[in-house]
Amino acid sequence: MLEAAEPELDPEDLVHFSVGDLPRRGYGVMGEIRRQGKLCDVTLKVGDHKFSAHRIVLAASIPYFHAMFTNDMMECKQDEIVMQGMDPSALEALINFAYNGHLAIDQQNVQSLLMGASFLQLQNIKDACCSFLRERLHPKNCLGVRQFAETMMCAVLYDSANSFIHQHFVEVSMSEEFLALPFEDVLELVSRDELNVKSEEQVFEAALAWVRYAREQREPSLPELLSKIRLPLCRPQFLTDRVQQDDLVRCCHKCRDLVDEAKDHHLMPERQPRLPAFKTRPRCCTSIAGLIYAVGGLNSAGDSLNVVEVFDPIANRWEKCQPMTTARSRVGVAVVNGLLYAIGGYDGQLRLSTVEVYNPEMDSWSKVGSMNSKRSAMGTVVLDGQIYVCGGYDGNSSLNSVETYSPETDKWTVATPMSSNRSAAGVTVFEGRIYVSGGHDGLQIFSSVEYYNPHTATWHHVASMLNKRCRHGAASLGSKMFVCGGYDGSGFLSIAEVYSSMADQWCCTELGFCSRELTI
């Protein structure tokens, strides 16, 4: 017997009913059931501490338990599971988080929570703990935070702590953490080009303070330590009156030889080429920092310029520098090892791939290796001593290509391209990554944002800006990234936006000046 066909359902007779907050309320109810000790089917044990929970909640919220309970591991059938090496209070907090999505992080629990989150594969909590530590970096704790970040393989936190140490070296060198560092760490630190010091004399004083802290054990290390300090950059009077007269230096013939080498640098210029290059290379913040350089650009007639000027905010005056060898507008500018690089740009006829470098000590320009691609209006930043150029315009189209330059080898290398072609984008280093915001591809202006992770050589998208913009300024300050001004296709903007990576969210703030095109 044939069954009658069911009548076709009228869409008007179909109603979809949903309760949007049911999952949230459901987790709340399960948390209350757990507090009452009901329906729990697993106990987690750490030492003498035991915590009851529901497998389904742990598996749904914590990747470690999801793998354990859904892959037929031995523990999935055990009523009690021993959690080796975890802090009991951290485990309890993370179990509670699985039920209510809330976690209170403070100075006392942040390290144990980060370790527990790492063990349980809770990357979002691990990132939140890293952000907490990063926002509270201080000259007295940054070395310990860096060591902890290295142990926990938190690359962004490690890079942030490293940058903080370099930027605040003088204050860091006065801390107990610095004085307790092993020799290898101090040697590596005083060798860095990135140290923010007013003079090399501050590096010398830091090294001597470290040796004197445990003189008997550390005095034999002084010659090697002193060999990494750029004594030729010290004032002759300081070499004679301070370095040469120090009792640690006087009683060590290798140290005396290093002092004589530095004095010869000042007294016998013909011997200067014999010194290793790093000995006379300024730290990155001794020549350029504190000054504002205006490089190239356009005049009122629209002609590209080779003019360079420098502003001293203390003296409140502008001065002309030696002009570039090539006129450049829409030029990329970067500072590495106390040298100013002018990269690519437009000379009025062609887009350029050439690069020249300015030595402020000599007030002179010299050419270095050219990029693989000609480009103007690209984003330029420095990360880990390497120059990165992102996107730009080659005269025909906007680019998504990225190149990186090593001052040590004078070579440009092609890096992973961005996901979008971007010209006149905002580019800045934030939390150890390169963030590229907005820009245009010749057809449309973007609000999208992506960042480059140098450890994985990959690009990732984050939340888009609230406003599309190009030709804007971008900069990071503390735990926030800022974009300011720019052009949205109809006019210049007076609105700035602030980005928080922890929330992956932008919010607006009004600039206290007129709308404009900005470069930071």
Coordinates of C-alpha atoms in Angstrom, one line a residue:
M1 CA 0.0 0.0 0.0
L2 CA 1.5 3.4 -1.0
E3 CA 1.8 6.0 1.7
A4 CA 0.3 9.4 1.0
A5 CA 2.9 12.1 0.5
E6 CA 3.3 14.5 3.3
P7 CA 2.0 18.0 2.5
E8 CA 4.7 20.5 1.8
L9 CA 5.4 22.6 4.9
D10 CA 4.4 26.3 4.6
P11 CA 7.3 28.5 5.7
E12 CA 4.8 30.7 7.5
D13 CA 4.0 27.7 9.7
L14 CA 7.6 27.3 10.8
V15 CA 8.8 29.3 13.8
H16 CA 12.4 29.2 15.0
F17 CA 12.6 29.7 18.8
S18 CA 15.9 30.3 20.6
V19 CA 17.2 31.5 24.0
G20 CA 20.4 33.4 23.4
D21 CA 21.7 33.3 26.9
L22 CA 20.9 29.7 27.5
P23 CA 24.6 28.5 27.1
R24 CA 25.7 31.2 29.6
R25 CA 23.0 30.4 32.1
G26 CA 23.6 26.7 31.6
Y27 CA 27.3 27.0 32.6
G28 CA 26.2 29.0 35.6
V29 CA 23.8 26.3 36.7
M30 CA 26.5 23.6 36.2
G31 CA 28.9 25.7 38.3
E32 CA 26.3 25.8 41.1
I33 CA 25.7 22.1 40.8
R34 CA 29.5 21.6 41.2
R35 CA 29.6 23.8 44.3
Q36 CA 26.9 21.5 45.8
G37 CA 29.0 18.5 45.0
K38 CA 26.4 16.9 42.7
L39 CA 26.7 15.0 39.5
C40 CA 30.6 15.4 39.5
D41 CA 32.3 12.5 37.7
V42 CA 36.0 13.2 38.1
T43 CA 38.3 14.5 40.8
L44 CA 41.6 16.3 40.0
K45 CA 44.3 15.8 42.7
V46 CA 47.3 18.0 43.4
G47 CA 49.2 16.9 46.4
D48 CA 46.7 16.9 49.3
H49 CA 44.2 19.0 47.4
K50 CA 41.3 17.5 45.5
F51 CA 38.9 19.3 43.2
S52 CA 35.7 17.7 41.9
A53 CA 34.3 18.6 38.4
H54 CA 32.3 17.4 35.4
R55 CA 34.2 15.8 32.6
I56 CA 31.9 17.3 29.9
V57 CA 32.6 20.9 31.2
L58 CA 36.4 20.4 31.4
A59 CA 36.5 18.8 28.0
A60 CA 34.4 21.7 26.5
S61 CA 36.5 24.5 28.0
I62 CA 40.0 23.2 28.4
P63 CA 41.9 21.7 25.4
Y64 CA 44.1 19.5 27.6
F65 CA 41.1 17.7 29.1
H66 CA 39.3 17.6 25.7
A67 CA 42.2 15.6 24.4
M68 CA 42.3 13.4 27.5
F69 CA 38.6 12.6 27.7
T70 CA 37.9 12.2 23.9
N71 CA 40.9 10.1 22.8
D72 CA 40.4 7.1 25.0
M73 CA 43.4 7.8 27.2
M74 CA 43.9 5.9 30.4
E75 CA 42.7 8.8 32.5
C76 CA 39.4 9.0 30.7
K77 CA 38.2 6.0 32.8
Q78 CA 39.7 7.1 36.1
D79 CA 37.6 8.7 38.8
E80 CA 40.7 10.5 40.2
I81 CA 43.4 12.1 38.1
V82 CA 46.7 13.3 39.6
M83 CA 47.9 16.6 38.1
Q84 CA 51.6 16.6 38.6
G85 CA 53.5 19.8 39.1
M86 CA 50.6 22.2 39.1
D87 CA 50.0 24.8 41.7
P88 CA 46.8 23.9 43.6
S89 CA 45.4 27.4 43.7
A90 CA 46.1 27.9 40.0
L91 CA 44.3 24.6 39.1
E92 CA 41.3 25.6 41.2
A93 CA 41.1 29.0 39.5
L94 CA 41.4 27.4 36.0
I95 CA 38.7 24.9 36.8
N96 CA 36.4 27.7 38.0
F97 CA 37.3 29.5 34.7
A98 CA 36.0 26.5 32.8
Y99 CA 32.6 27.1 34.4
N100 CA 32.2 30.8 34.5
G101 CA 34.8 32.3 32.1
H102 CA 36.2 34.6 34.7
L103 CA 39.7 34.8 36.1
A104 CA 41.3 37.2 38.5
I105 CA 45.0 37.8 37.7
D106 CA 47.3 39.6 40.2
Q107 CA 51.0 39.9 41.0
Q108 CA 50.9 36.9 43.4
N109 CA 49.2 34.4 41.0
V110 CA 50.2 35.5 37.5
Q111 CA 53.2 33.2 37.2
S112 CA 51.4 30.1 38.5
L113 CA 48.4 30.8 36.3
L114 CA 50.6 31.2 33.3
M115 CA 52.3 27.9 34.0
G116 CA 49.0 26.2 34.6
A117 CA 47.5 27.7 31.4
S118 CA 50.5 26.6 29.4
F119 CA 50.2 23.0 30.8
L120 CA 46.4 22.9 30.1
Q121 CA 46.9 24.6 26.6
L122 CA 44.7 27.6 27.5
Q123 CA 46.4 30.0 25.1
N124 CA 43.9 32.8 25.8
I125 CA 44.8 32.8 29.5
K126 CA 48.5 32.4 28.7
D127 CA 48.2 35.5 26.5
A128 CA 46.3 37.4 29.2
C129 CA 49.0 36.6 31.8
C130 CA 51.7 37.7 29.4
S131 CA 49.9 41.0 28.8
F132 CA 49.6 41.5 32.6
L133 CA 53.3 41.0 33.0
R134 CA 54.2 43.1 30.0
E135 CA 52.1 46.1 31.3
R136 CA 54.0 45.9 34.6
L137 CA 57.5 45.7 33.4
H138 CA 59.9 47.7 35.6
P139 CA 63.7 48.2 35.9
K140 CA 63.6 46.0 39.0
N141 CA 61.7 43.1 37.6
C142 CA 62.3 43.1 33.8
L143 CA 65.3 40.7 33.9
G144 CA 63.3 38.1 35.9
V145 CA 60.3 38.5 33.6
R146 CA 62.5 37.9 30.6
Q147 CA 64.0 34.7 32.1
F148 CA 60.5 33.5 33.0
A149 CA 59.2 34.3 29.5
E150 CA 62.1 32.3 28.0
T151 CA 61.4 29.3 30.2
M152 CA 57.7 29.4 29.3
M153 CA 58.4 30.0 25.6
C154 CA 56.4 33.3 25.6
A155 CA 58.0 34.9 22.6
V156 CA 56.1 38.2 22.6
L157 CA 56.7 38.7 26.4
Y158 CA 60.3 37.8 26.0
D159 CA 60.8 40.4 23.2
S160 CA 58.9 43.0 25.2
A161 CA 61.1 42.5 28.2
N162 CA 64.2 42.5 26.1
S163 CA 63.2 45.8 24.5
F164 CA 62.4 47.3 27.9
I165 CA 65.8 46.2 29.3
H166 CA 67.6 47.9 26.3
Q167 CA 65.5 51.0 26.6
H168 CA 65.9 51.4 30.4
F169 CA 69.4 49.9 30.6
V170 CA 70.8 52.5 33.1
E171 CA 68.0 52.0 35.6
V172 CA 68.1 48.2 35.1
S173 CA 71.9 48.1 35.7
M174 CA 71.2 49.5 39.2
S175 CA 68.9 46.7 40.2
E176 CA 69.6 43.7 42.3
E177 CA 68.5 41.5 39.4
F178 CA 71.2 42.9 37.2
L179 CA 73.9 42.5 39.8
A180 CA 72.9 38.9 40.3
L181 CA 73.0 38.0 36.5
P182 CA 75.5 35.4 35.4
F183 CA 78.5 36.5 33.4
E184 CA 77.2 35.3 30.0
D185 CA 74.0 37.4 30.4
V186 CA 75.9 40.5 31.3
L187 CA 78.4 40.0 28.4
E188 CA 75.5 39.6 26.0
L189 CA 73.8 42.7 27.3
V190 CA 76.7 45.1 27.2
S191 CA 77.4 43.9 23.6
R192 CA 74.0 45.0 22.4
D193 CA 73.7 47.9 19.9
E194 CA 70.2 48.7 21.2
L195 CA 71.2 50.0 24.6
N196 CA 69.6 53.4 25.4
V197 CA 72.5 55.3 27.0
K198 CA 73.5 58.9 26.8
S199 CA 77.2 57.8 26.6
E200 CA 79.3 54.7 26.6
E201 CA 80.6 55.7 30.0
Q202 CA 77.3 54.5 31.5
V203 CA 77.9 51.0 30.1
F204 CA 81.4 51.0 31.6
E205 CA 80.0 52.0 35.1
A206 CA 77.4 49.3 34.9
A207 CA 80.0 46.6 34.0
L208 CA 82.3 47.7 36.9
A209 CA 79.4 47.7 39.4
W210 CA 78.6 44.1 38.4
V211 CA 82.2 43.0 38.9
R212 CA 82.5 44.7 42.3
Y213 CA 79.2 43.1 43.5
A214 CA 81.2 39.8 43.8
R215 CA 84.7 40.9 43.1
E216 CA 86.6 37.8 44.1
Q217 CA 84.6 35.5 41.7
R218 CA 84.1 38.0 38.9
E219 CA 87.3 39.9 38.6
P220 CA 88.8 37.3 36.2
S221 CA 85.9 38.1 33.8
L222 CA 86.7 41.8 33.6
P223 CA 89.0 41.7 30.5
E224 CA 86.4 39.9 28.4
L225 CA 83.7 42.2 29.7
L226 CA 85.7 45.3 29.1
S227 CA 86.5 44.1 25.5
K228 CA 82.8 44.4 24.7
I229 CA 82.5 48.0 26.0
R230 CA 83.1 50.6 23.3
L231 CA 85.9 52.5 25.2
P232 CA 86.9 54.5 22.1
L233 CA 83.5 56.3 22.3
C234 CA 84.3 57.5 25.8
R235 CA 85.7 61.0 26.3
P236 CA 89.5 61.1 26.5
Q237 CA 89.2 62.8 30.0
F238 CA 87.0 60.0 31.2
L239 CA 89.5 57.4 29.9
T240 CA 92.3 59.1 31.7
D241 CA 90.7 60.2 35.0
R242 CA 88.2 57.4 35.5
V243 CA 88.9 54.2 33.6
Q244 CA 92.7 54.3 33.8
Q245 CA 92.6 55.1 37.5
D246 CA 90.2 52.4 38.5
D247 CA 92.0 49.8 40.7
L248 CA 90.3 46.9 38.9
V249 CA 91.7 48.2 35.6
R250 CA 95.1 49.2 36.9
C251 CA 96.0 45.7 38.2
C252 CA 95.0 43.9 34.9
H253 CA 97.4 44.3 32.0
K254 CA 94.7 43.1 29.5
C255 CA 92.4 45.9 30.7
R256 CA 95.2 48.4 30.5
D257 CA 95.8 47.4 26.9
L258 CA 92.1 48.0 26.1
V259 CA 92.4 51.5 27.6
D260 CA 95.5 52.3 25.6
E261 CA 93.7 51.2 22.5
A262 CA 90.9 53.6 23.2
K263 CA 93.3 56.5 24.0
D264 CA 95.2 55.8 20.7
H265 CA 91.9 56.1 18.9
H266 CA 91.7 59.7 20.0
L267 CA 95.4 60.6 19.9
M268 CA 96.4 58.7 16.7
P269 CA 93.7 58.9 14.0
E270 CA 95.8 56.8 11.6
R271 CA 95.2 53.8 13.9
Q272 CA 91.4 54.0 13.8
P273 CA 90.9 51.6 10.9
R274 CA 92.6 48.8 12.9
L275 CA 89.8 48.7 15.5
P276 CA 86.9 46.2 15.2
A277 CA 84.0 48.0 13.6
F278 CA 81.7 47.6 16.7
K279 CA 84.2 49.5 18.9
T280 CA 83.4 52.8 17.3
R281 CA 79.8 52.1 16.4
P282 CA 77.4 54.3 18.5
R283 CA 74.7 52.5 20.5
C284 CA 71.3 53.0 18.8
C285 CA 70.2 55.8 21.1
T286 CA 73.3 57.9 21.5
S287 CA 73.2 59.9 18.2
I288 CA 69.7 59.9 16.8
A289 CA 67.4 59.6 19.8
G290 CA 65.9 62.9 21.1
L291 CA 66.2 64.5 17.6
I292 CA 63.6 64.8 14.9
Y293 CA 64.7 64.4 11.3
A294 CA 62.8 65.6 8.2
V295 CA 64.0 63.6 5.2
G296 CA 63.2 64.5 1.6
G297 CA 59.6 65.1 0.7
L298 CA 57.9 67.6 -1.7
N299 CA 58.2 71.3 -2.0
S300 CA 55.3 73.7 -2.8
A301 CA 55.7 73.1 -6.5
G302 CA 55.5 69.3 -6.1
D303 CA 59.1 68.6 -6.7
S304 CA 60.9 65.8 -4.8
L305 CA 63.6 67.0 -2.4
N306 CA 67.0 65.7 -1.2
V307 CA 67.0 68.2 1.7
V308 CA 67.4 66.9 5.2
E309 CA 66.8 68.9 8.4
V310 CA 67.1 68.0 12.1
F311 CA 65.2 69.5 15.0
D312 CA 66.7 69.6 18.5
P313 CA 63.7 70.0 21.0
I314 CA 66.0 71.0 23.8
A315 CA 67.6 73.9 21.8
N316 CA 64.3 74.5 20.0
R317 CA 65.8 74.9 16.6
W318 CA 66.1 73.3 13.2
E319 CA 69.4 72.8 11.4
K320 CA 70.2 71.6 7.9
C321 CA 72.1 68.4 7.5
Q322 CA 74.1 67.1 4.5
P323 CA 71.5 66.5 1.7
M324 CA 70.9 63.1 0.3
T325 CA 72.6 62.0 -2.9
T326 CA 69.1 61.5 -4.4
A327 CA 65.9 63.5 -4.2
R328 CA 63.2 61.3 -2.5
S329 CA 59.6 61.9 -1.6
R330 CA 57.3 59.2 -0.1
V331 CA 60.6 57.8 1.3
G332 CA 61.0 55.1 4.0
V333 CA 63.1 56.1 7.0
A334 CA 64.6 53.8 9.7
V335 CA 67.2 54.1 12.4
V336 CA 69.6 51.2 13.2
N337 CA 72.8 51.3 15.2
G338 CA 72.7 55.1 15.4
L339 CA 72.5 55.4 11.6
L340 CA 69.6 56.9 9.6
Y341 CA 68.5 55.0 6.5
A342 CA 66.6 56.6 3.6
I343 CA 64.9 53.8 1.6
G344 CA 63.3 53.9 -1.9
G345 CA 60.8 56.7 -2.6
Y346 CA 60.1 58.8 -5.7
D347 CA 62.6 61.1 -7.3
G348 CA 60.0 63.0 -9.5
Q349 CA 60.3 60.6 -12.4
L350 CA 60.8 57.0 -11.1
R351 CA 60.1 54.9 -8.0
L352 CA 63.4 53.9 -6.4
S353 CA 64.9 50.8 -5.0
T354 CA 68.1 52.5 -3.9
V355 CA 69.0 53.1 -0.3
E356 CA 71.4 55.5 1.4
V357 CA 72.5 55.8 5.0
Y358 CA 73.3 58.9 7.1
N359 CA 76.0 59.0 9.7
P360 CA 75.2 61.9 12.1
E361 CA 78.7 61.8 13.6
M362 CA 80.2 62.5 10.2
D363 CA 77.2 64.4 8.7
S364 CA 77.6 62.3 5.6
W365 CA 75.5 60.0 3.3
S366 CA 76.7 56.8 1.7
K367 CA 75.0 54.2 -0.5
V368 CA 74.2 50.7 0.7
G369 CA 72.5 47.7 -0.9
S370 CA 69.3 48.3 -2.9
M371 CA 66.0 46.6 -2.4
N372 CA 64.8 43.9 -4.7
S373 CA 61.8 46.0 -5.7
K374 CA 61.4 49.7 -6.3
R375 CA 58.8 51.3 -4.1
S376 CA 57.5 54.5 -2.6
A377 CA 54.9 55.1 0.1
M378 CA 55.8 51.9 1.9
G379 CA 55.8 51.2 5.6
T380 CA 59.2 51.0 7.3
V381 CA 60.0 49.7 10.8
V382 CA 63.0 48.2 12.7
L383 CA 62.6 44.9 14.6
D384 CA 65.5 43.0 16.2
G385 CA 68.1 45.1 14.4
Q386 CA 66.6 44.4 11.0
I387 CA 64.8 46.9 8.7
Y388 CA 61.4 45.8 7.3
V389 CA 59.6 47.5 4.4
C390 CA 56.0 46.5 3.8
G391 CA 54.0 47.2 0.6
G392 CA 54.2 50.5 -1.2
Y393 CA 53.7 51.6 -4.8
D394 CA 56.0 50.6 -7.7
G395 CA 54.7 53.1 -10.3
N396 CA 52.1 50.6 -11.6
S397 CA 50.3 49.1 -8.7
S398 CA 50.2 48.8 -4.9
L399 CA 52.4 46.0 -3.5
N400 CA 51.9 43.3 -0.9
S401 CA 55.6 42.3 -0.9
V402 CA 57.8 42.6 2.2
E403 CA 61.6 42.9 2.3
T404 CA 64.0 42.8 5.3
Y405 CA 67.5 44.3 5.4
S406 CA 70.4 43.2 7.5
P407 CA 73.0 46.0 8.2
E408 CA 75.5 43.3 9.1
T409 CA 75.4 41.7 5.6
D410 CA 74.1 44.7 3.6
K411 CA 71.6 42.4 2.0
W412 CA 67.9 42.6 1.4
T413 CA 65.8 39.4 1.7
V414 CA 62.3 38.8 0.5
A415 CA 59.9 38.0 3.4
T416 CA 56.4 36.5 3.5
P417 CA 54.0 38.9 1.6
M418 CA 51.0 40.5 3.3
S419 CA 47.6 39.2 2.6
S420 CA 46.6 42.5 0.9
N421 CA 48.3 45.0 -1.4
R422 CA 48.8 48.1 0.6
S423 CA 50.3 51.5 -0.2
A424 CA 50.5 54.4 2.3
A425 CA 49.6 52.1 5.2
G426 CA 50.4 52.7 8.9
V427 CA 53.2 50.4 10.1
T428 CA 54.6 50.0 13.6
V429 CA 56.2 47.4 15.9
F430 CA 53.8 46.4 18.8
E431 CA 54.4 43.6 21.3
G432 CA 57.3 42.2 19.2
R433 CA 55.2 42.0 16.0
I434 CA 54.9 44.2 12.9
Y435 CA 51.3 45.7 12.6
V436 CA 50.2 47.1 9.3
S437 CA 47.0 49.1 9.3
G438 CA 44.8 50.5 6.5
G439 CA 46.4 51.9 3.4
H440 CA 45.0 51.5 -0.1
D441 CA 45.4 49.3 -3.2
G442 CA 44.6 52.0 -5.8
L443 CA 40.9 51.2 -5.8
Q444 CA 39.8 51.2 -2.2
I445 CA 41.0 52.4 1.2
F446 CA 41.2 49.8 3.9
S447 CA 40.3 49.6 7.6
S448 CA 41.7 46.1 7.9
V449 CA 44.8 45.3 10.0
E450 CA 47.2 42.5 9.9
Y451 CA 50.4 41.6 11.8
Y452 CA 53.6 39.8 11.0
N453 CA 55.0 37.3 13.6
P454 CA 58.8 37.2 13.0
H455 CA 59.1 33.8 14.8
T456 CA 56.8 32.0 12.4
A457 CA 57.2 34.3 9.4
T458 CA 53.4 34.4 9.1
W459 CA 50.7 37.2 8.8
H460 CA 47.6 37.2 10.8
H461 CA 44.5 39.4 10.7
V462 CA 43.1 41.2 13.8
A463 CA 40.1 43.4 14.4
S464 CA 39.7 46.1 11.7
M465 CA 39.9 49.8 12.6
L466 CA 36.7 51.7 13.1
N467 CA 37.6 54.0 10.2
K468 CA 39.2 53.3 6.9
R469 CA 42.3 55.4 6.4
C470 CA 45.6 55.7 4.5
R471 CA 48.6 58.1 4.9
H472 CA 48.1 58.0 8.6
G473 CA 50.5 57.7 11.5
A474 CA 50.9 54.5 13.6
A475 CA 52.8 54.1 16.9
S476 CA 52.8 51.9 20.0
L477 CA 53.0 53.2 23.6
G478 CA 53.0 50.7 26.5
S479 CA 50.2 48.1 26.0
K480 CA 48.4 50.1 23.3
M481 CA 48.8 50.8 19.6
F482 CA 47.6 54.1 18.2
V483 CA 46.7 55.3 14.7
C484 CA 46.3 59.0 14.1
G485 CA 44.9 61.1 11.3
G486 CA 45.1 60.1 7.7
Y487 CA 42.8 60.2 4.7
D488 CA 39.6 58.3 4.2
G489 CA 38.8 59.1 0.6
S490 CA 36.7 62.1 1.2
G491 CA 38.8 64.1 3.6
F492 CA 41.6 64.1 6.2
L493 CA 40.7 62.8 9.6
S494 CA 41.0 64.3 13.1
I495 CA 40.1 61.0 14.8
A496 CA 42.7 58.7 16.4
E497 CA 42.0 55.1 17.3
V498 CA 43.6 53.0 20.1
Y499 CA 44.0 49.2 19.8
S500 CA 44.2 46.7 22.7
S501 CA 45.5 43.3 21.7
M502 CA 44.2 41.7 24.9
A503 CA 40.6 42.7 23.8
D504 CA 41.3 42.7 20.1
Q505 CA 39.4 45.9 19.9
W506 CA 39.7 49.4 18.7
C507 CA 38.2 52.5 20.3
C508 CA 38.2 56.1 19.1
T509 CA 39.7 59.2 20.7
E510 CA 39.7 62.8 19.3
L511 CA 42.9 64.4 18.3
G512 CA 43.6 67.8 19.8
F513 CA 44.5 69.4 16.5
C514 CA 43.2 69.8 13.0
S515 CA 42.7 67.0 10.5
R516 CA 45.9 66.0 8.7
E517 CA 48.1 63.4 7.1
L518 CA 50.5 62.0 9.6
T519 CA 53.7 60.0 9.7
I520 CA 55.0 58.7 13.0

